[in-house]
PDB file of C-alpha atoms in Angstrom:
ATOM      1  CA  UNK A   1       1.419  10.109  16.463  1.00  0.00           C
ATOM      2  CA  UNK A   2      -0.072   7.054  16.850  1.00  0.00           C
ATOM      3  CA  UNK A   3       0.005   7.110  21.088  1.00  0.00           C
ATOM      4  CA  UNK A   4      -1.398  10.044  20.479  1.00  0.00           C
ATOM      5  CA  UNK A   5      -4.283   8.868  18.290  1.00  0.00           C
ATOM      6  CA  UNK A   6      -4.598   6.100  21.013  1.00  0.00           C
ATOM      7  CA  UNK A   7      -4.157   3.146  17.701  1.00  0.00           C
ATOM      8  CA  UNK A   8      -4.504  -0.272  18.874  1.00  0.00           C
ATOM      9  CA  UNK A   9      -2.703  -3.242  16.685  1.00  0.00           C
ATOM     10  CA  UNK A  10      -2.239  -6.889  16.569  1.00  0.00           C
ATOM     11  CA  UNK A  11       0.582  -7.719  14.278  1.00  0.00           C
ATOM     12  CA  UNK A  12       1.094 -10.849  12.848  1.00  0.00           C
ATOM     13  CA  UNK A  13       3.741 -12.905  11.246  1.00  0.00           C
ATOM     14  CA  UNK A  14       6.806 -11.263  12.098  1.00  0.00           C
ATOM     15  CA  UNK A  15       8.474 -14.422  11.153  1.00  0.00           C
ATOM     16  CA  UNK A  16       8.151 -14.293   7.889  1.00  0.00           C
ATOM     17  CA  UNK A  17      10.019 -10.815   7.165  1.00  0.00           C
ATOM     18  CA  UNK A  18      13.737 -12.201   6.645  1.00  0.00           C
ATOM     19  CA  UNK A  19      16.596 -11.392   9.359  1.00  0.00           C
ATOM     20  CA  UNK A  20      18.908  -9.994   6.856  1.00  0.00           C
ATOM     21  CA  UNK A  21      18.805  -9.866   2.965  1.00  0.00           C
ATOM     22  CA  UNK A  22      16.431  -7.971   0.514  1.00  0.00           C
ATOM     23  CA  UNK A  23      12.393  -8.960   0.254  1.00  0.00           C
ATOM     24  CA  UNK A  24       9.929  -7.258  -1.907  1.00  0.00           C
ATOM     25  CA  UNK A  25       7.567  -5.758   0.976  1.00  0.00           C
ATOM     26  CA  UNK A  26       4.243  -6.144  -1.177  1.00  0.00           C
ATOM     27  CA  UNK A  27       1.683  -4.076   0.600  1.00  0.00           C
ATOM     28  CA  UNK A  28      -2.378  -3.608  -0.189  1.00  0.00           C
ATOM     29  CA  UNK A  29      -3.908  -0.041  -0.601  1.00  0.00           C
ATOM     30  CA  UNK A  30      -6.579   1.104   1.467  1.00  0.00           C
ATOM     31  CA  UNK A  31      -5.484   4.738   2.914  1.00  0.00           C
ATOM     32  CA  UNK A  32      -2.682   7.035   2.670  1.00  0.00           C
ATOM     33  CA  UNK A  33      -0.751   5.924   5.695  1.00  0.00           C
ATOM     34  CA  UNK A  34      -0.480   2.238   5.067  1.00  0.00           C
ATOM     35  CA  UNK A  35       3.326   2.609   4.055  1.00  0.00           C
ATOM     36  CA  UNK A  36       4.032   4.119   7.663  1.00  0.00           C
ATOM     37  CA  UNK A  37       2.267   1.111   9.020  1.00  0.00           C
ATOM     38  CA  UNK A  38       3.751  -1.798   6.957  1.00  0.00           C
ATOM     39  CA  UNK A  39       6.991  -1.011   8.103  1.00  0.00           C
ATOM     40  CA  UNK A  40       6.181  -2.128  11.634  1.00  0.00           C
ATOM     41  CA  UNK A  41       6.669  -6.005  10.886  1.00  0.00           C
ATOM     42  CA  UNK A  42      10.054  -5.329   9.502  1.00  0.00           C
ATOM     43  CA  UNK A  43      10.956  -3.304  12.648  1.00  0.00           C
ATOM     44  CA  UNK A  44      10.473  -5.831  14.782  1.00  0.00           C
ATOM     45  CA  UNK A  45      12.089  -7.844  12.884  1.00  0.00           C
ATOM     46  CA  UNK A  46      15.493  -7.301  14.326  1.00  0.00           C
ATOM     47  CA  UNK A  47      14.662  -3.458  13.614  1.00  0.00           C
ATOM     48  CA  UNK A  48      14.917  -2.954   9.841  1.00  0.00           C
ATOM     49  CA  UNK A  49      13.771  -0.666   8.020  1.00  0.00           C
ATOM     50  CA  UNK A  50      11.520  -0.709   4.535  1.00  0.00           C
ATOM     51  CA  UNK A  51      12.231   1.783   1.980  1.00  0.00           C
ATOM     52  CA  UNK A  52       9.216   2.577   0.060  1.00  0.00           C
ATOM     53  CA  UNK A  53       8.034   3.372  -3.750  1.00  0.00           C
ATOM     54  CA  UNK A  54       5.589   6.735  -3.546  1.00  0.00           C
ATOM     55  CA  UNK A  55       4.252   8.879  -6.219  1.00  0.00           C
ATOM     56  CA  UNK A  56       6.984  11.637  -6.888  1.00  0.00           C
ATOM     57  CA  UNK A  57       4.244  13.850  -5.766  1.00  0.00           C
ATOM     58  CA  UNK A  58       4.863  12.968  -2.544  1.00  0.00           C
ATOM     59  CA  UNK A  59       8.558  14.189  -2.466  1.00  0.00           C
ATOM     60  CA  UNK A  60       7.305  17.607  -4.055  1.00  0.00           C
ATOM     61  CA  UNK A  61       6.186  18.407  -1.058  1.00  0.00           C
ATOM     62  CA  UNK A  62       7.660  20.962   1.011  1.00  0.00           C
ATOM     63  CA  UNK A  63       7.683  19.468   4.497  1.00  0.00           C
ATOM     64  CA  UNK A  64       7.293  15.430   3.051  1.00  0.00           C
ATOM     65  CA  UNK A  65      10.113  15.582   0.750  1.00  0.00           C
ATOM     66  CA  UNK A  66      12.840  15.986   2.965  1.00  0.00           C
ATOM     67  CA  UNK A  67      11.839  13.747   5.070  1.00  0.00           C
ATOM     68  CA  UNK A  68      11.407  10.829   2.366  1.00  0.00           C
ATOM     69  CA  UNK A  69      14.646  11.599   0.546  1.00  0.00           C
ATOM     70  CA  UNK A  70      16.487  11.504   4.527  1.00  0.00           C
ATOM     71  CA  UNK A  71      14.550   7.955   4.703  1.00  0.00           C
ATOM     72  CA  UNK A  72      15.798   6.762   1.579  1.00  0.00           C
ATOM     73  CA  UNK A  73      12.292   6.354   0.067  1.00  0.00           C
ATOM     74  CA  UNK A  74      11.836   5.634  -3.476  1.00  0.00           C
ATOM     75  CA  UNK A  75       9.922   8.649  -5.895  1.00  0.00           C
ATOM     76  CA  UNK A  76       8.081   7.020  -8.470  1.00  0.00           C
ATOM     77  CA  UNK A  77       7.137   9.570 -11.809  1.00  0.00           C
ATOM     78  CA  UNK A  78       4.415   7.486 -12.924  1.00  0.00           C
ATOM     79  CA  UNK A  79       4.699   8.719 -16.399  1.00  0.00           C
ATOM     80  CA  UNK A  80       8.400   7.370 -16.750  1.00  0.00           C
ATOM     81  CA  UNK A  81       9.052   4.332 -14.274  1.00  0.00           C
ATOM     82  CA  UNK A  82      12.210   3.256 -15.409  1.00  0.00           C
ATOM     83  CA  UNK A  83      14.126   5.143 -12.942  1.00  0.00           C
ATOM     84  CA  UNK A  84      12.682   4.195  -9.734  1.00  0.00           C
ATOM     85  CA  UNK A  85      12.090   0.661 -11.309  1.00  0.00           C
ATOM     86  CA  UNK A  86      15.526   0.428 -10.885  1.00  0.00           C
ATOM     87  CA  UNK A  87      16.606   2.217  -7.544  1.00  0.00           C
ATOM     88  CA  UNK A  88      14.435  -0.140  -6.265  1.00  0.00           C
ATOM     89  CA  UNK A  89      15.865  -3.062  -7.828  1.00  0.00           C
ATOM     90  CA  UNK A  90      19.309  -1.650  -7.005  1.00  0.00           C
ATOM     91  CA  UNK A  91      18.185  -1.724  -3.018  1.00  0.00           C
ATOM     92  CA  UNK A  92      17.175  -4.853  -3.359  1.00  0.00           C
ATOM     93  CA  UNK A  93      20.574  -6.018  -4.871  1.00  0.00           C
ATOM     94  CA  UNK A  94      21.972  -4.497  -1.614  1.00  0.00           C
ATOM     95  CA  UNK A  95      20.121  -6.190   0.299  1.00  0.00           C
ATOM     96  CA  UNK A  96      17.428  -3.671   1.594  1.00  0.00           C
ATOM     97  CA  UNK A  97      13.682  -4.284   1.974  1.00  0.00           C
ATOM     98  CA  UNK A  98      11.510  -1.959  -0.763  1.00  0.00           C
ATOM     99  CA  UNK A  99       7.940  -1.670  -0.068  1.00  0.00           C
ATOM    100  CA  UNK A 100       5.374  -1.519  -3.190  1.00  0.00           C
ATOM    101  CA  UNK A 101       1.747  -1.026  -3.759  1.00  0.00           C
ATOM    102  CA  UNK A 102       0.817  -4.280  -6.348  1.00  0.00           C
ATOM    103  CA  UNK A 103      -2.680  -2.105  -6.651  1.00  0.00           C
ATOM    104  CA  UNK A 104      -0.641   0.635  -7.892  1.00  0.00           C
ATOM    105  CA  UNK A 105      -3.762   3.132  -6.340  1.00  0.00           C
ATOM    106  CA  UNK A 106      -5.910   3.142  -3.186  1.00  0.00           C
ATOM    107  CA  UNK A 107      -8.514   0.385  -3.544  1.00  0.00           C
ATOM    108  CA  UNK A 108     -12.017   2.230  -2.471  1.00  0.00           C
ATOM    109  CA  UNK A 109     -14.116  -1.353  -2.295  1.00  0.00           C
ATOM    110  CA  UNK A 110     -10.965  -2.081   0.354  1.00  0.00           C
ATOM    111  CA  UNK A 111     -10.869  -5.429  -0.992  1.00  0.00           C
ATOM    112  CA  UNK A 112      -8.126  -6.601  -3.190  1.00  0.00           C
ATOM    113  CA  UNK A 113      -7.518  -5.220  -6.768  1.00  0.00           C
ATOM    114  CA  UNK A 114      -6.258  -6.710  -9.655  1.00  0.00           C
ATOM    115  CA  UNK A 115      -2.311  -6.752  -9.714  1.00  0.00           C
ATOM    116  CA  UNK A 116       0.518  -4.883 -11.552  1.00  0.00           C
ATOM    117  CA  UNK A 117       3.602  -7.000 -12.308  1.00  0.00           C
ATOM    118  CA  UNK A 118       6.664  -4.789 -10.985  1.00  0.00           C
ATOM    119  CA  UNK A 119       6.880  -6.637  -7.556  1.00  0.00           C
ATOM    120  CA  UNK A 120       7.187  -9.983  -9.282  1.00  0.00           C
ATOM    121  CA  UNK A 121       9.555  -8.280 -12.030  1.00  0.00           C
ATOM    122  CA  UNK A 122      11.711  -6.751  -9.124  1.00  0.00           C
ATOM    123  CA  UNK A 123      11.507  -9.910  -7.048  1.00  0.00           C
ATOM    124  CA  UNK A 124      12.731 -12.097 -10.623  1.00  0.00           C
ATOM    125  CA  UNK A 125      15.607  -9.466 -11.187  1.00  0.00           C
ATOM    126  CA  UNK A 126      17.028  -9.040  -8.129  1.00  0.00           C
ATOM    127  CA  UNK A 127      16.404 -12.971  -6.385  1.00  0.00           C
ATOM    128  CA  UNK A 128      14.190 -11.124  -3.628  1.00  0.00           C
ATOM    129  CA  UNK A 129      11.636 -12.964  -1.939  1.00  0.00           C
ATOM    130  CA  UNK A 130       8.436 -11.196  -2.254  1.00  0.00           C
ATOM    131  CA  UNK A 131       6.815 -10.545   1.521  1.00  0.00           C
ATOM    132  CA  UNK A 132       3.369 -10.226   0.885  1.00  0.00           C
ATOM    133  CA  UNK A 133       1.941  -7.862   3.900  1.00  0.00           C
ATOM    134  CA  UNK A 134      -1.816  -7.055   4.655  1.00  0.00           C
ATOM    135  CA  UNK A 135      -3.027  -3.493   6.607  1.00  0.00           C
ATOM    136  CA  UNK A 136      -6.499  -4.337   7.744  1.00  0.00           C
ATOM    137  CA  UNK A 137      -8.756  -0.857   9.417  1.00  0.00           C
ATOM    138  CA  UNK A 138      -6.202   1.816   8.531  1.00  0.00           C
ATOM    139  CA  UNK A 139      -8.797   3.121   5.914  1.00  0.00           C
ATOM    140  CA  UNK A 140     -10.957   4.324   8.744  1.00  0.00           C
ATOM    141  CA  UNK A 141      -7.774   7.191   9.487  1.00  0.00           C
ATOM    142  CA  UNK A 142      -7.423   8.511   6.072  1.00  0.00           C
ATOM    143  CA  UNK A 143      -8.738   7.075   2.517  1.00  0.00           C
ATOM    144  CA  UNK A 144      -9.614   8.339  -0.748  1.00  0.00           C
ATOM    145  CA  UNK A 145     -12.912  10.227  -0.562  1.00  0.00           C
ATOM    146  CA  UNK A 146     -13.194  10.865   2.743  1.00  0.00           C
ATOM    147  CA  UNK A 147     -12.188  13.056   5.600  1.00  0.00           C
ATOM    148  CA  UNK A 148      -9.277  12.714   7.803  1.00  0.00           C
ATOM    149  CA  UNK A 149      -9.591  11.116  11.517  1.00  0.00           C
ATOM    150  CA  UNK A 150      -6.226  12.189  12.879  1.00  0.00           C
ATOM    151  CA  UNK A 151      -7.526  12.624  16.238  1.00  0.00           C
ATOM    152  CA  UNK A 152      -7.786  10.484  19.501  1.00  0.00           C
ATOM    153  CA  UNK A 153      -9.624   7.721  17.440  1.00  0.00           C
ATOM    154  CA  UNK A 154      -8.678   4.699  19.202  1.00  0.00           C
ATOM    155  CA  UNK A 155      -8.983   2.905  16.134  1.00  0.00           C
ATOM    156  CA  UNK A 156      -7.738  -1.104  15.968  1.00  0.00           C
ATOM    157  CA  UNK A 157      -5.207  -2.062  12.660  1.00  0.00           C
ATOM    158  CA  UNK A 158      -4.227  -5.299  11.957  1.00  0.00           C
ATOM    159  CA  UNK A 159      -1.500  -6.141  10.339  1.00  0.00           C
ATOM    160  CA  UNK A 160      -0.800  -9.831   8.519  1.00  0.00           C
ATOM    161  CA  UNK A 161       2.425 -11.312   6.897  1.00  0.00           C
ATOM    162  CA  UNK A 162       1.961 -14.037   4.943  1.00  0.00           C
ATOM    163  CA  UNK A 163       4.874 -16.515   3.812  1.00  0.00           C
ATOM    164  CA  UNK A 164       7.437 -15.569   1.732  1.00  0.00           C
ATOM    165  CA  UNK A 165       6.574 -16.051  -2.504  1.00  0.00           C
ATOM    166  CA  UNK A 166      10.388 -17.237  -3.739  1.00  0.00           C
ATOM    167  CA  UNK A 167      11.077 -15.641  -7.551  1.00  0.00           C
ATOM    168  CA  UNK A 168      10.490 -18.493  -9.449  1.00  0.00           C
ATOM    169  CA  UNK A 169       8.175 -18.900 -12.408  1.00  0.00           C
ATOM    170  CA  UNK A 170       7.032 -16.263 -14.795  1.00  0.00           C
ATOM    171  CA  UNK A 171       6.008 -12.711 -13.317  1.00  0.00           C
ATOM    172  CA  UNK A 172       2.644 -13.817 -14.509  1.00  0.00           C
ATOM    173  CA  UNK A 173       2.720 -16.880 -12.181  1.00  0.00           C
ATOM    174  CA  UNK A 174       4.240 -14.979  -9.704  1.00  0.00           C
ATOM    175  CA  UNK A 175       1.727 -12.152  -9.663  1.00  0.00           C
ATOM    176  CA  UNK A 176      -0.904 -14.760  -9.462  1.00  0.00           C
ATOM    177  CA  UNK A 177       0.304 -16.508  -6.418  1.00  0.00           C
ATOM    178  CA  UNK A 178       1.058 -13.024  -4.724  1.00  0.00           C
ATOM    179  CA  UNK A 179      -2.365 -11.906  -5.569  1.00  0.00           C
ATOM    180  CA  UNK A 180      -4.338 -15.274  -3.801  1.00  0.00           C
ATOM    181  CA  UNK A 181      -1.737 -15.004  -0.698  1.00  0.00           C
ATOM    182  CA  UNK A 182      -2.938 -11.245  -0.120  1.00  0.00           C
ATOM    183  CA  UNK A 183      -6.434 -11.878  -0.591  1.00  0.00           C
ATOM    184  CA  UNK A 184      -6.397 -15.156   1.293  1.00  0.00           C
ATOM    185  CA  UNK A 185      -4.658 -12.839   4.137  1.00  0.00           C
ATOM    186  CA  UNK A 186      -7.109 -10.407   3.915  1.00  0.00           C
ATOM    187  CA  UNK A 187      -9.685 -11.964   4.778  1.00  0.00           C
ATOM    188  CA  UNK A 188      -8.256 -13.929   7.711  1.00  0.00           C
ATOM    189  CA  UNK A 189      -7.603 -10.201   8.722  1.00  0.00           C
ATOM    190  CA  UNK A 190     -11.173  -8.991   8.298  1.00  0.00           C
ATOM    191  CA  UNK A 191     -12.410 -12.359   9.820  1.00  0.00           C
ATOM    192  CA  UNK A 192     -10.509 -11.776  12.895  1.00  0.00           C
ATOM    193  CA  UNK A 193     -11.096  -8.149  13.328  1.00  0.00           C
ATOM    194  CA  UNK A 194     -14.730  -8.055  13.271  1.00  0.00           C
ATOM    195  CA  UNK A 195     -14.160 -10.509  16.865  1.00  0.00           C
ATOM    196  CA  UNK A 196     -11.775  -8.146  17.787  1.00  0.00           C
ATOM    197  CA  UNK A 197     -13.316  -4.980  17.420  1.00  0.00           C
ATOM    198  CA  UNK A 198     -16.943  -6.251  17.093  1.00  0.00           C
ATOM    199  CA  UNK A 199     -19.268  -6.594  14.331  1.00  0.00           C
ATOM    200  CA  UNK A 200     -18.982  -4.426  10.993  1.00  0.00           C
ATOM    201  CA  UNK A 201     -21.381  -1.481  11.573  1.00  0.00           C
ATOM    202  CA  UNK A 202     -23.939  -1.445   8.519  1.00  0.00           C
ATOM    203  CA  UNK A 203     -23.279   1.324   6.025  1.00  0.00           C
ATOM    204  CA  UNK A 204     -20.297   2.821   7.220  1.00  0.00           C
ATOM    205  CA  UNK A 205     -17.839   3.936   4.700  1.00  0.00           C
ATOM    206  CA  UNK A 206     -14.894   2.173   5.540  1.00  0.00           C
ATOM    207  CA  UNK A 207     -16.888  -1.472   5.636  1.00  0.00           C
ATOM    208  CA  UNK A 208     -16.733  -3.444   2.108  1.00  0.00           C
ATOM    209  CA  UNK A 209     -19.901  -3.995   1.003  1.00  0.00           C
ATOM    210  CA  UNK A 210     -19.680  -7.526   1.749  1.00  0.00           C
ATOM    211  CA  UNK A 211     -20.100  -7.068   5.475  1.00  0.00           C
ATOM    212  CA  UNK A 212     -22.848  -4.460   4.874  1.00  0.00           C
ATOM    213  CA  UNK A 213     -20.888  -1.561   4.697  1.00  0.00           C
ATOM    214  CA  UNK A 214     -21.146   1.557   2.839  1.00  0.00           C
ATOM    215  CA  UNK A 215     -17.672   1.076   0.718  1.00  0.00           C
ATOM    216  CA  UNK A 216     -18.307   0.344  -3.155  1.00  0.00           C
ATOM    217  CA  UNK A 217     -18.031  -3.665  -4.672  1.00  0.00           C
ATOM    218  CA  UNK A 218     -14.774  -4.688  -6.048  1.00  0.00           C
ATOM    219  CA  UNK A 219     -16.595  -4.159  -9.710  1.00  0.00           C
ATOM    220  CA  UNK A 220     -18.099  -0.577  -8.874  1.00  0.00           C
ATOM    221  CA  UNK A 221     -14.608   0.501  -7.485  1.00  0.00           C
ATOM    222  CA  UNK A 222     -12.680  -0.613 -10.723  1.00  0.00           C
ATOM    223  CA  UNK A 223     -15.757   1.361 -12.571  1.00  0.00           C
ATOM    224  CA  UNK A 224     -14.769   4.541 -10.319  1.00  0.00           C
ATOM    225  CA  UNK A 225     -11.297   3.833 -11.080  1.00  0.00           C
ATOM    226  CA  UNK A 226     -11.650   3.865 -14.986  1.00  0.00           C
ATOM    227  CA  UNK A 227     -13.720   6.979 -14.783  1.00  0.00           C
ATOM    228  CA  UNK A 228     -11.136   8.725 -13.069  1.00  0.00           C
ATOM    229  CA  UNK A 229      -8.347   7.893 -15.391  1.00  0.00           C
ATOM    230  CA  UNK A 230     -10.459   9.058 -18.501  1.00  0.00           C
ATOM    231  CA  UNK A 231     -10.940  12.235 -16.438  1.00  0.00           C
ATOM    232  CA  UNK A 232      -7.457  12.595 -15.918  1.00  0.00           C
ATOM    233  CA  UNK A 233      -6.334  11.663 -19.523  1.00  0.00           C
ATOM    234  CA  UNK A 234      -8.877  14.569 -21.020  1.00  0.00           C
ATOM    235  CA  UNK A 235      -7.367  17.124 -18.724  1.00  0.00           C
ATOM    236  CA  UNK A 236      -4.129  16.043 -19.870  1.00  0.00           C
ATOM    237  CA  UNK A 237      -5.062  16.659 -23.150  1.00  0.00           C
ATOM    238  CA  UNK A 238      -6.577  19.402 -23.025  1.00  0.00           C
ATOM    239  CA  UNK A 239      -3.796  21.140 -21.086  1.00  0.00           C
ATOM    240  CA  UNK A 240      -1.373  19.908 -23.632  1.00  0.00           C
ATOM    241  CA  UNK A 241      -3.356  21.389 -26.495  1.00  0.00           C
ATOM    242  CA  UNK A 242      -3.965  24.769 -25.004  1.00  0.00           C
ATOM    243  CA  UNK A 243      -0.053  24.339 -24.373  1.00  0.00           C
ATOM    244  CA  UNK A 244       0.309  23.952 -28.145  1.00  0.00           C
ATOM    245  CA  UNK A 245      -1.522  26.686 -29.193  1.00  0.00           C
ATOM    246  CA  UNK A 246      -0.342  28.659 -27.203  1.00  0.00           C
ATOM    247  CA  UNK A 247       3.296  27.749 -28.901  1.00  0.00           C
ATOM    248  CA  UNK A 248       1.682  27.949 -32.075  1.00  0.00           C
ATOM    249  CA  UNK A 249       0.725  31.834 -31.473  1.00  0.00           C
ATOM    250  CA  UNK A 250       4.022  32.729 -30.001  1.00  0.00           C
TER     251      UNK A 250
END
């Protein structure tokens, strides 16, 4: 798919994904195909693979699922966690590599959102490094809010490792230090991309608004963000109160 797309990438940091052993793949959110991408580091790292946490939503699906249950992905119900919490820790006591999304959802300003604490949990738990790993331009294929560009785009992705975060501290501590490696990452990423692929076009979507682009500020994202989740929590409501009069009738 992506010879056929015609995807240019310059990968960096290979190094720092371990040989052998477990590592906490921690990954930032800008489009829906940055878990087939942060995988690549790992894979040339002596070719191993990274088995990934995605919404169970994902595994619903009729063609997807099979093929992310045969990959040994991790489904993640995120109204009960516990499970997959631990399947993932459980890999990582085997010494596999488990990929997670710190931002838990897609971040529209495409800069770096505040943190959950389950990779630094996981990492504590299990003794895992955490490998903190940074997708630069893969929002321009497919993001939230937009349209697909699955064709011959000849779009450039960079992709960053940084050094590995050992488990020690609190999770707090831990999530802090993971959260300024990423964004200190990033922006080495967007630095060097904009010589790569030339300067950030003014107003386009997939620019933060920093460079002029047409994506929404850190701040106006998380506003987005929280008016979404009130949407979804009144639909959820709603739907469970029709469900219990409808119970109520029967």
């Amino acid at each position: 798919m992506w010879l056929a797309q015609g995807l240019k990438f310059k990968i960096s940091g290979v190094e720092n994904v371990p040989v052998d052993g477990p590592g906490v793949v921690a990954i930032n959110h800008t489009g829906y195909l940055d878990f087939t991408l942060a995988g690549i580091p790992a894979f040339l790292q002596h070719k191993r693979k990274v088995r990934f946490m995605a919404k169970k939503e994902v595994f619903d699906n009729k063609v997807g699922g099979p093929i992310m249950r045969a990959l040994k992905h991790i489904p993640v119900d995120r109204g009960d966690g516990a499970a997959s919490y631990q399947m993932a820790v459980d890999y990582l006591k085997s010494g596999e590599l488990v990929g997670v999304y710190p931002e838990a959802t897609i971040s529209r300003s495409f800069e770096i959102k505040a943190f959950k604490s389950g990779a630094a949990r996981m990492a504590l738990e299990s003794g895992a490094p955490i490998i903190p790993t940074v997708i630069w331009g893969a929002q321009r294929i497919w993001t939230k809010g937009h349209p697909k560009a699955m064709g011959r785009n000849k779009f450039k992705i960079a992709i960053g490792v940084a050094e590995p975060i050992l488990p020690t501290g609190t999770a707090d501590e831990i999530t802090a230090r993971l959260h300024e490696s990423m964004s200190a990452k990033l922006a080495e990423l967007q630095e060097m991309y904009a010589e790569w692929n030339g300067p950030y076009p003014a107003g386009e979507f997939w620019v933060p608004a920093k460079f002029g682009g047409g994506a929404p500020t850190l701040a106006e994202a998380d506003a987005m963000d929280a008016a979404d989740a009130e949407a979804k929590a009144a639909r959820r409501a709603a739907r469970d109160e029709a469900s219990e009069g409808g119970a109520g009738e029967a």
